[in-house]
Amino acid sequence: MKKILVANWKLNPVSAEDAVRLARAIDRKGVTICPPFPYLPFVGRALRRAILGAQDAFWEERGPYTGEVSPEILKSLQVKTVIIGHSERRRWLGETDEMIHKKLVAAHAAGLNVILCVGEPKDVRKRGLAAAKSYVARQLRIDLRGVSRNHLVIAYEPIWAIGTHTPDRPADTVRMALHIKKFARVPVLYGGSVTSKNAKKFLQYKEIDGALVGGASLKATEFKKIINHGYV
Ligand code: PGA
């Protein structure tokens, strides 16, 4: 089975030129590239094989919501997929599961594929995998209330593993992926300090359907190594 590789650029790079250069370098089938909003039209025009994704979308279509971007705007820019509920938005922008739920419903209504991010903080994981499972279950119960399982992918991203060089243990990720699949029979990705050195350790499992890659997606040579493992 082919896997899904998502490049989540976050707030990088800092120029449209660099964004287009990077997009061209990692433009491969099976890859979804999620640049910052302003780069979407440029990156979209540069891509031939990869899918264009966005990092967030608001729940309203239009109106007095300064700074927000709606799923309809993204659709008009040829965006196919959107990340919803990333832990950095939960942390820095105060996004709650209620808000994430509304965003998910709106993105689906506009015809976008959604990558929903869930994952537990460190203090929860310290209490063990069972505690992490119930934390994630709570997120999923709210985020997915009445939501279609079509056009949906879930990314399991333990917060303590993101950008820390401390990835999850792949065997634990497999257990969490199976747990998540009980809530929704959808592809489950792993995210959190994925590199060309450890990607295989996750992608070799049939229960893990791909990876959401942050830091390592900003270095073309590094990301190409992950692509070249042959899973996408
Ligand atoms: P990272 O980020 O690969 O830099 O840990 C992953 C993510 O937050 O999507």
PDB file of C-alpha atoms and ligand atoms in Angstrom:
ATOM      1  CA  MET A   1       0.000   0.000   0.000  1.00  0.00           C
ATOM      2  CA  LYS A   2       1.244   3.438  -0.937  1.00  0.00           C
ATOM      3  CA  LYS A   3       1.833   5.813   1.974  1.00  0.00           C
ATOM      4  CA  ILE A   4       1.053   9.502   2.337  1.00  0.00           C
ATOM      5  CA  LEU A   5       3.882  11.964   2.947  1.00  0.00           C
ATOM      6  CA  VAL A   6       2.921  15.446   4.103  1.00  0.00           C
ATOM      7  CA  ALA A   7       5.364  18.361   4.154  1.00  0.00           C
ATOM      8  CA  ASN A   8       4.164  20.804   6.813  1.00  0.00           C
ATOM      9  CA  TRP A   9       6.322  23.888   6.312  1.00  0.00           C
ATOM     10  CA  LYS A  10       4.784  25.792   9.237  1.00  0.00           C
ATOM     11  CA  LEU A  11       6.077  29.406   9.257  1.00  0.00           C
ATOM     12  CA  ASN A  12       8.839  28.726   6.694  1.00  0.00           C
ATOM     13  CA  PRO A  13      10.557  29.679   4.446  1.00  0.00           C
ATOM     14  CA  VAL A  14      10.600  33.470   4.670  1.00  0.00           C
ATOM     15  CA  SER A  15      10.381  34.313   0.952  1.00  0.00           C
ATOM     16  CA  ALA A  16       8.124  33.249  -1.909  1.00  0.00           C
ATOM     17  CA  GLU A  17      11.217  32.541  -4.046  1.00  0.00           C
ATOM     18  CA  ASP A  18      12.553  30.063  -1.507  1.00  0.00           C
ATOM     19  CA  ALA A  19       9.116  28.479  -1.213  1.00  0.00           C
ATOM     20  CA  VAL A  20       8.889  27.891  -4.973  1.00  0.00           C
ATOM     21  CA  ARG A  21      12.437  26.520  -5.087  1.00  0.00           C
ATOM     22  CA  LEU A  22      11.741  24.080  -2.274  1.00  0.00           C
ATOM     23  CA  ALA A  23       8.389  23.048  -3.790  1.00  0.00           C
ATOM     24  CA  ARG A  24      10.022  22.233  -7.138  1.00  0.00           C
ATOM     25  CA  ALA A  25      12.699  20.172  -5.408  1.00  0.00           C
ATOM     26  CA  ILE A  26      10.239  17.931  -3.542  1.00  0.00           C
ATOM     27  CA  ASP A  27       7.463  17.797  -6.157  1.00  0.00           C
ATOM     28  CA  ARG A  28       6.695  14.054  -6.210  1.00  0.00           C
ATOM     29  CA  LYS A  29       3.592  11.881  -6.502  1.00  0.00           C
ATOM     30  CA  GLY A  30       2.246  10.864  -3.094  1.00  0.00           C
ATOM     31  CA  VAL A  31       3.514  14.041  -1.438  1.00  0.00           C
ATOM     32  CA  THR A  32       1.243  16.790  -0.079  1.00  0.00           C
ATOM     33  CA  ILE A  33       2.903  20.178   0.402  1.00  0.00           C
ATOM     34  CA  CYS A  34       1.436  22.626   2.933  1.00  0.00           C
ATOM     35  CA  PRO A  35       3.071  26.076   2.617  1.00  0.00           C
ATOM     36  CA  PRO A  36       2.042  29.259   4.475  1.00  0.00           C
ATOM     37  CA  PHE A  37      -1.130  30.824   2.996  1.00  0.00           C
ATOM     38  CA  PRO A  38       0.479  33.632   0.934  1.00  0.00           C
ATOM     39  CA  TYR A  39       2.649  31.153  -0.977  1.00  0.00           C
ATOM     40  CA  LEU A  40      -0.244  28.916  -2.050  1.00  0.00           C
ATOM     41  CA  PRO A  41      -0.734  30.399  -5.549  1.00  0.00           C
ATOM     42  CA  PHE A  42       3.007  30.374  -6.294  1.00  0.00           C
ATOM     43  CA  VAL A  43       3.593  26.876  -4.985  1.00  0.00           C
ATOM     44  CA  GLY A  44       0.410  25.651  -6.687  1.00  0.00           C
ATOM     45  CA  ARG A  45       1.673  26.875 -10.052  1.00  0.00           C
ATOM     46  CA  ALA A  46       5.078  25.277  -9.479  1.00  0.00           C
ATOM     47  CA  LEU A  47       3.760  21.783  -8.664  1.00  0.00           C
ATOM     48  CA  ARG A  48       3.314  19.073 -11.298  1.00  0.00           C
ATOM     49  CA  ARG A  49       2.933  15.910  -9.215  1.00  0.00           C
ATOM     50  CA  ALA A  50       2.495  16.791  -5.545  1.00  0.00           C
ATOM     51  CA  ILE A  51      -0.806  17.823  -3.966  1.00  0.00           C
ATOM     52  CA  LEU A  52      -1.279  21.368  -2.699  1.00  0.00           C
ATOM     53  CA  GLY A  53      -2.326  21.579   0.966  1.00  0.00           C
ATOM     54  CA  ALA A  54      -2.926  24.335   3.519  1.00  0.00           C
ATOM     55  CA  GLN A  55      -2.109  24.470   7.223  1.00  0.00           C
ATOM     56  CA  ASP A  56      -5.473  25.669   8.538  1.00  0.00           C
ATOM     57  CA  ALA A  57      -8.902  26.969   7.497  1.00  0.00           C
ATOM     58  CA  PHE A  58     -11.555  28.970   9.328  1.00  0.00           C
ATOM     59  CA  TRP A  59     -15.100  27.657   9.855  1.00  0.00           C
ATOM     60  CA  GLU A  60     -16.980  30.512   8.146  1.00  0.00           C
ATOM     61  CA  GLU A  61     -17.128  30.971   4.391  1.00  0.00           C
ATOM     62  CA  ARG A  62     -16.905  34.777   4.413  1.00  0.00           C
ATOM     63  CA  GLY A  63     -17.586  37.815   6.587  1.00  0.00           C
ATOM     64  CA  PRO A  64     -16.074  40.001   9.314  1.00  0.00           C
ATOM     65  CA  TYR A  65     -13.300  37.649  10.487  1.00  0.00           C
ATOM     66  CA  THR A  66     -10.098  39.646  10.169  1.00  0.00           C
ATOM     67  CA  GLY A  67      -7.083  37.590   9.211  1.00  0.00           C
ATOM     68  CA  GLU A  68      -8.952  34.351   8.630  1.00  0.00           C
ATOM     69  CA  VAL A  69      -8.961  32.213   5.474  1.00  0.00           C
ATOM     70  CA  SER A  70     -11.973  30.108   4.513  1.00  0.00           C
ATOM     71  CA  PRO A  71     -12.084  26.667   2.902  1.00  0.00           C
ATOM     72  CA  GLU A  72     -13.767  28.287  -0.127  1.00  0.00           C
ATOM     73  CA  ILE A  73     -10.802  30.628  -0.630  1.00  0.00           C
ATOM     74  CA  LEU A  74      -8.474  27.637  -0.434  1.00  0.00           C
ATOM     75  CA  LYS A  75     -10.570  25.750  -3.000  1.00  0.00           C
ATOM     76  CA  SER A  76     -10.331  28.684  -5.384  1.00  0.00           C
ATOM     77  CA  LEU A  77      -6.533  28.428  -5.111  1.00  0.00           C
ATOM     78  CA  GLN A  78      -6.604  24.721  -6.097  1.00  0.00           C
ATOM     79  CA  VAL A  79      -5.886  23.543  -2.554  1.00  0.00           C
ATOM     80  CA  LYS A  80      -7.033  19.940  -2.136  1.00  0.00           C
ATOM     81  CA  THR A  81      -6.150  19.176   1.482  1.00  0.00           C
ATOM     82  CA  VAL A  82      -6.061  21.089   4.730  1.00  0.00           C
ATOM     83  CA  ILE A  83      -4.443  20.379   8.091  1.00  0.00           C
ATOM     84  CA  ILE A  84      -6.822  21.059  10.984  1.00  0.00           C
ATOM     85  CA  GLY A  85      -6.058  21.073  14.708  1.00  0.00           C
ATOM     86  CA  HIS A  86      -2.269  21.119  14.652  1.00  0.00           C
ATOM     87  CA  SER A  87      -0.951  21.240  18.215  1.00  0.00           C
ATOM     88  CA  GLU A  88       0.918  24.489  17.510  1.00  0.00           C
ATOM     89  CA  ARG A  89      -2.403  26.161  16.712  1.00  0.00           C
ATOM     90  CA  ARG A  90      -3.968  24.604  19.774  1.00  0.00           C
ATOM     91  CA  ARG A  91      -1.070  25.986  21.809  1.00  0.00           C
ATOM     92  CA  TRP A  92      -0.327  29.424  20.345  1.00  0.00           C
ATOM     93  CA  LEU A  93      -3.780  30.370  19.037  1.00  0.00           C
ATOM     94  CA  GLY A  94      -5.853  28.727  21.740  1.00  0.00           C
ATOM     95  CA  GLU A  95      -7.742  26.435  19.377  1.00  0.00           C
ATOM     96  CA  THR A  96     -10.113  24.156  21.238  1.00  0.00           C
ATOM     97  CA  ASP A  97     -11.603  20.859  20.135  1.00  0.00           C
ATOM     98  CA  GLU A  98     -14.925  22.667  19.647  1.00  0.00           C
ATOM     99  CA  MET A  99     -13.275  25.094  17.213  1.00  0.00           C
ATOM    100  CA  ILE A 100     -11.443  22.277  15.476  1.00  0.00           C
ATOM    101  CA  HIS A 101     -14.704  20.402  15.071  1.00  0.00           C
ATOM    102  CA  LYS A 102     -16.302  23.430  13.384  1.00  0.00           C
ATOM    103  CA  LYS A 103     -13.301  23.850  11.093  1.00  0.00           C
ATOM    104  CA  LEU A 104     -13.412  20.210  10.104  1.00  0.00           C
ATOM    105  CA  VAL A 105     -17.109  20.357   9.221  1.00  0.00           C
ATOM    106  CA  ALA A 106     -16.606  23.541   7.168  1.00  0.00           C
ATOM    107  CA  ALA A 107     -13.592  22.143   5.307  1.00  0.00           C
ATOM    108  CA  HIS A 108     -15.528  19.001   4.388  1.00  0.00           C
ATOM    109  CA  ALA A 109     -18.539  21.041   3.284  1.00  0.00           C
ATOM    110  CA  ALA A 110     -16.268  22.909   0.882  1.00  0.00           C
ATOM    111  CA  GLY A 111     -14.984  19.627  -0.539  1.00  0.00           C
ATOM    112  CA  LEU A 112     -11.510  19.635   0.995  1.00  0.00           C
ATOM    113  CA  ASN A 113      -9.681  16.583   2.289  1.00  0.00           C
ATOM    114  CA  VAL A 114      -8.806  17.002   5.955  1.00  0.00           C
ATOM    115  CA  ILE A 115      -5.765  15.929   7.939  1.00  0.00           C
ATOM    116  CA  LEU A 116      -6.861  16.139  11.567  1.00  0.00           C
ATOM    117  CA  CYS A 117      -4.012  16.342  14.097  1.00  0.00           C
ATOM    118  CA  VAL A 118      -4.312  14.839  17.561  1.00  0.00           C
ATOM    119  CA  GLY A 119      -1.762  13.957  20.240  1.00  0.00           C
ATOM    120  CA  GLU A 120      -1.047  14.161  23.922  1.00  0.00           C
ATOM    121  CA  PRO A 121       1.306  16.438  25.912  1.00  0.00           C
ATOM    122  CA  LYS A 122       4.295  15.112  27.809  1.00  0.00           C
ATOM    123  CA  ASP A 123       2.747  15.087  31.278  1.00  0.00           C
ATOM    124  CA  VAL A 124       0.004  12.797  29.989  1.00  0.00           C
ATOM    125  CA  ARG A 125       2.385  10.420  28.230  1.00  0.00           C
ATOM    126  CA  LYS A 126       4.482  10.188  31.382  1.00  0.00           C
ATOM    127  CA  ARG A 127       1.513   8.410  32.931  1.00  0.00           C
ATOM    128  CA  GLY A 128       1.734   5.786  30.193  1.00  0.00           C
ATOM    129  CA  LEU A 129       0.292   4.851  26.825  1.00  0.00           C
ATOM    130  CA  ALA A 130      -3.152   4.123  28.281  1.00  0.00           C
ATOM    131  CA  ALA A 131      -3.372   7.720  29.548  1.00  0.00           C
ATOM    132  CA  ALA A 132      -2.293   8.984  26.116  1.00  0.00           C
ATOM    133  CA  LYS A 133      -4.947   6.818  24.478  1.00  0.00           C
ATOM    134  CA  SER A 134      -7.727   8.265  26.595  1.00  0.00           C
ATOM    135  CA  TYR A 135      -6.456  11.824  25.990  1.00  0.00           C
ATOM    136  CA  VAL A 136      -6.552  11.227  22.224  1.00  0.00           C
ATOM    137  CA  ALA A 137      -9.953   9.522  22.505  1.00  0.00           C
ATOM    138  CA  ARG A 138     -11.358  12.644  24.148  1.00  0.00           C
ATOM    139  CA  GLN A 139      -9.987  14.835  21.347  1.00  0.00           C
ATOM    140  CA  LEU A 140     -11.441  12.527  18.708  1.00  0.00           C
ATOM    141  CA  ARG A 141     -14.865  12.334  20.350  1.00  0.00           C
ATOM    142  CA  ILE A 142     -15.239  16.126  20.103  1.00  0.00           C
ATOM    143  CA  ASP A 143     -13.352  16.746  16.843  1.00  0.00           C
ATOM    144  CA  LEU A 144     -15.159  13.999  14.925  1.00  0.00           C
ATOM    145  CA  ARG A 145     -18.698  14.403  16.271  1.00  0.00           C
ATOM    146  CA  GLY A 146     -20.948  13.635  13.296  1.00  0.00           C
ATOM    147  CA  VAL A 147     -18.054  14.126  10.866  1.00  0.00           C
ATOM    148  CA  SER A 148     -17.829  12.043   7.684  1.00  0.00           C
ATOM    149  CA  ARG A 149     -15.024   9.489   7.640  1.00  0.00           C
ATOM    150  CA  ASN A 150     -14.583  10.104   3.926  1.00  0.00           C
ATOM    151  CA  HIS A 151     -11.908  12.550   2.843  1.00  0.00           C
ATOM    152  CA  LEU A 152     -10.369  12.268   6.297  1.00  0.00           C
ATOM    153  CA  VAL A 153      -6.874  11.372   7.485  1.00  0.00           C
ATOM    154  CA  ILE A 154      -5.772  11.518  11.113  1.00  0.00           C
ATOM    155  CA  ALA A 155      -2.232  12.460  12.093  1.00  0.00           C
ATOM    156  CA  TYR A 156      -1.090  11.207  15.469  1.00  0.00           C
ATOM    157  CA  GLU A 157       1.428  13.765  16.666  1.00  0.00           C
ATOM    158  CA  PRO A 158       2.464  13.430  20.311  1.00  0.00           C
ATOM    159  CA  ILE A 159       3.240  17.023  21.302  1.00  0.00           C
ATOM    160  CA  TRP A 160       6.445  16.100  23.119  1.00  0.00           C
ATOM    161  CA  ALA A 161       7.788  14.536  19.903  1.00  0.00           C
ATOM    162  CA  ILE A 162       7.290  17.573  17.649  1.00  0.00           C
ATOM    163  CA  GLY A 163      10.532  19.366  16.798  1.00  0.00           C
ATOM    164  CA  THR A 164      12.365  17.747  19.700  1.00  0.00           C
ATOM    165  CA  HIS A 165      14.500  15.047  18.016  1.00  0.00           C
ATOM    166  CA  THR A 166      12.649  12.619  20.292  1.00  0.00           C
ATOM    167  CA  PRO A 167      10.270  10.654  18.084  1.00  0.00           C
ATOM    168  CA  ASP A 168       7.731   8.228  19.486  1.00  0.00           C
ATOM    169  CA  ARG A 169       8.628   4.552  19.713  1.00  0.00           C
ATOM    170  CA  PRO A 170       7.253   3.089  16.460  1.00  0.00           C
ATOM    171  CA  ALA A 171       5.728   0.132  18.347  1.00  0.00           C
ATOM    172  CA  ASP A 172       3.775   2.594  20.523  1.00  0.00           C
ATOM    173  CA  THR A 173       2.692   4.528  17.428  1.00  0.00           C
ATOM    174  CA  VAL A 174       1.318   1.293  15.990  1.00  0.00           C
ATOM    175  CA  ARG A 175      -0.734   0.742  19.167  1.00  0.00           C
ATOM    176  CA  MET A 176      -2.011   4.318  19.022  1.00  0.00           C
ATOM    177  CA  ALA A 177      -2.818   4.006  15.307  1.00  0.00           C
ATOM    178  CA  LEU A 178      -4.929   0.903  16.010  1.00  0.00           C
ATOM    179  CA  HIS A 179      -6.667   2.766  18.835  1.00  0.00           C
ATOM    180  CA  ILE A 180      -7.442   5.714  16.519  1.00  0.00           C
ATOM    181  CA  LYS A 181      -8.706   3.396  13.777  1.00  0.00           C
ATOM    182  CA  LYS A 182     -11.332   2.128  16.229  1.00  0.00           C
ATOM    183  CA  PHE A 183     -12.820   5.650  16.216  1.00  0.00           C
ATOM    184  CA  ALA A 184     -12.463   6.172  12.497  1.00  0.00           C
ATOM    185  CA  ARG A 185     -11.465   3.646   9.835  1.00  0.00           C
ATOM    186  CA  VAL A 186      -9.214   6.158   8.094  1.00  0.00           C
ATOM    187  CA  PRO A 187      -5.516   6.375   7.247  1.00  0.00           C
ATOM    188  CA  VAL A 188      -3.402   7.312  10.291  1.00  0.00           C
ATOM    189  CA  LEU A 189      -0.141   9.208   9.869  1.00  0.00           C
ATOM    190  CA  TYR A 190       2.640   9.677  12.386  1.00  0.00           C
ATOM    191  CA  GLY A 191       4.205  13.078  13.015  1.00  0.00           C
ATOM    192  CA  GLY A 192       6.954  14.229  15.378  1.00  0.00           C
ATOM    193  CA  SER A 193      10.676  14.474  14.601  1.00  0.00           C
ATOM    194  CA  VAL A 194      10.474  12.300  11.490  1.00  0.00           C
ATOM    195  CA  THR A 195      13.772  12.298   9.592  1.00  0.00           C
ATOM    196  CA  SER A 196      15.338  10.315   6.757  1.00  0.00           C
ATOM    197  CA  LYS A 197      17.020   8.211   9.450  1.00  0.00           C
ATOM    198  CA  ASN A 198      13.874   7.121  11.292  1.00  0.00           C
ATOM    199  CA  ALA A 199      11.095   7.378   8.663  1.00  0.00           C
ATOM    200  CA  LYS A 200      11.463   3.727   7.644  1.00  0.00           C
ATOM    201  CA  LYS A 201      11.001   2.579  11.231  1.00  0.00           C
ATOM    202  CA  PHE A 202       7.486   4.038  11.141  1.00  0.00           C
ATOM    203  CA  LEU A 203       6.543   3.507   7.502  1.00  0.00           C
ATOM    204  CA  GLN A 204       7.439  -0.191   7.533  1.00  0.00           C
ATOM    205  CA  TYR A 205       4.299  -0.889   9.607  1.00  0.00           C
ATOM    206  CA  LYS A 206       1.057  -1.486   7.720  1.00  0.00           C
ATOM    207  CA  GLU A 207      -0.852   0.234  10.546  1.00  0.00           C
ATOM    208  CA  ILE A 208       0.976   3.538   9.887  1.00  0.00           C
ATOM    209  CA  ASP A 209      -0.250   5.026   6.623  1.00  0.00           C
ATOM    210  CA  GLY A 210       2.279   7.795   6.249  1.00  0.00           C
ATOM    211  CA  ALA A 211       4.095  10.660   7.910  1.00  0.00           C
ATOM    212  CA  LEU A 212       3.547  14.331   8.622  1.00  0.00           C
ATOM    213  CA  VAL A 213       6.968  15.926   8.388  1.00  0.00           C
ATOM    214  CA  GLY A 214       7.861  19.371   9.710  1.00  0.00           C
ATOM    215  CA  GLY A 215      11.534  20.298  10.053  1.00  0.00           C
ATOM    216  CA  ALA A 216      12.815  17.611   7.697  1.00  0.00           C
ATOM    217  CA  SER A 217      10.489  18.838   4.922  1.00  0.00           C
ATOM    218  CA  LEU A 218      12.366  22.149   4.747  1.00  0.00           C
ATOM    219  CA  LYS A 219      15.585  20.523   3.536  1.00  0.00           C
ATOM    220  CA  ALA A 220      15.118  19.220   0.011  1.00  0.00           C
ATOM    221  CA  THR A 221      17.880  16.616   0.210  1.00  0.00           C
ATOM    222  CA  GLU A 222      16.612  15.301   3.532  1.00  0.00           C
ATOM    223  CA  PHE A 223      12.981  15.136   2.401  1.00  0.00           C
ATOM    224  CA  LYS A 224      13.948  13.502  -0.907  1.00  0.00           C
ATOM    225  CA  LYS A 225      15.709  10.770   1.064  1.00  0.00           C
ATOM    226  CA  ILE A 226      12.413  10.042   2.833  1.00  0.00           C
ATOM    227  CA  ILE A 227      10.607   9.968  -0.529  1.00  0.00           C
ATOM    228  CA  ASN A 228      13.285   7.670  -1.921  1.00  0.00           C
ATOM    229  CA  HIS A 229      12.658   5.065   0.773  1.00  0.00           C
ATOM    230  CA  GLY A 230      10.041   4.025  -1.771  1.00  0.00           C
ATOM    231  CA  TYR A 231       6.901   4.102   0.350  1.00  0.00           C
ATOM    232  CA  VAL A 232       5.070   6.817  -1.619  1.00  0.00           C
TER     233      VAL A 232
HETATM  234  P1  PGA B   1       8.542  18.025  13.123  1.00  0.00           P
HETATM  235  O1  PGA B   1       7.046  18.582  13.025  1.00  0.00           O
HETATM  236  O2  PGA B   1       8.693  17.014  12.023  1.00  0.00           O
HETATM  237  O3  PGA B   1       9.413  19.235  12.927  1.00  0.00           O
HETATM  238  O4  PGA B   1       8.695  17.410  14.469  1.00  0.00           O
HETATM  239  C1  PGA B   1       5.974  17.736  12.724  1.00  0.00           C
HETATM  240  C2  PGA B   1       4.686  18.508  12.767  1.00  0.00           C
HETATM  241  O5  PGA B   1       4.474  19.303  13.694  1.00  0.00           O
HETATM  242  O6  PGA B   1       3.840  18.382  11.861  1.00  0.00           O
END
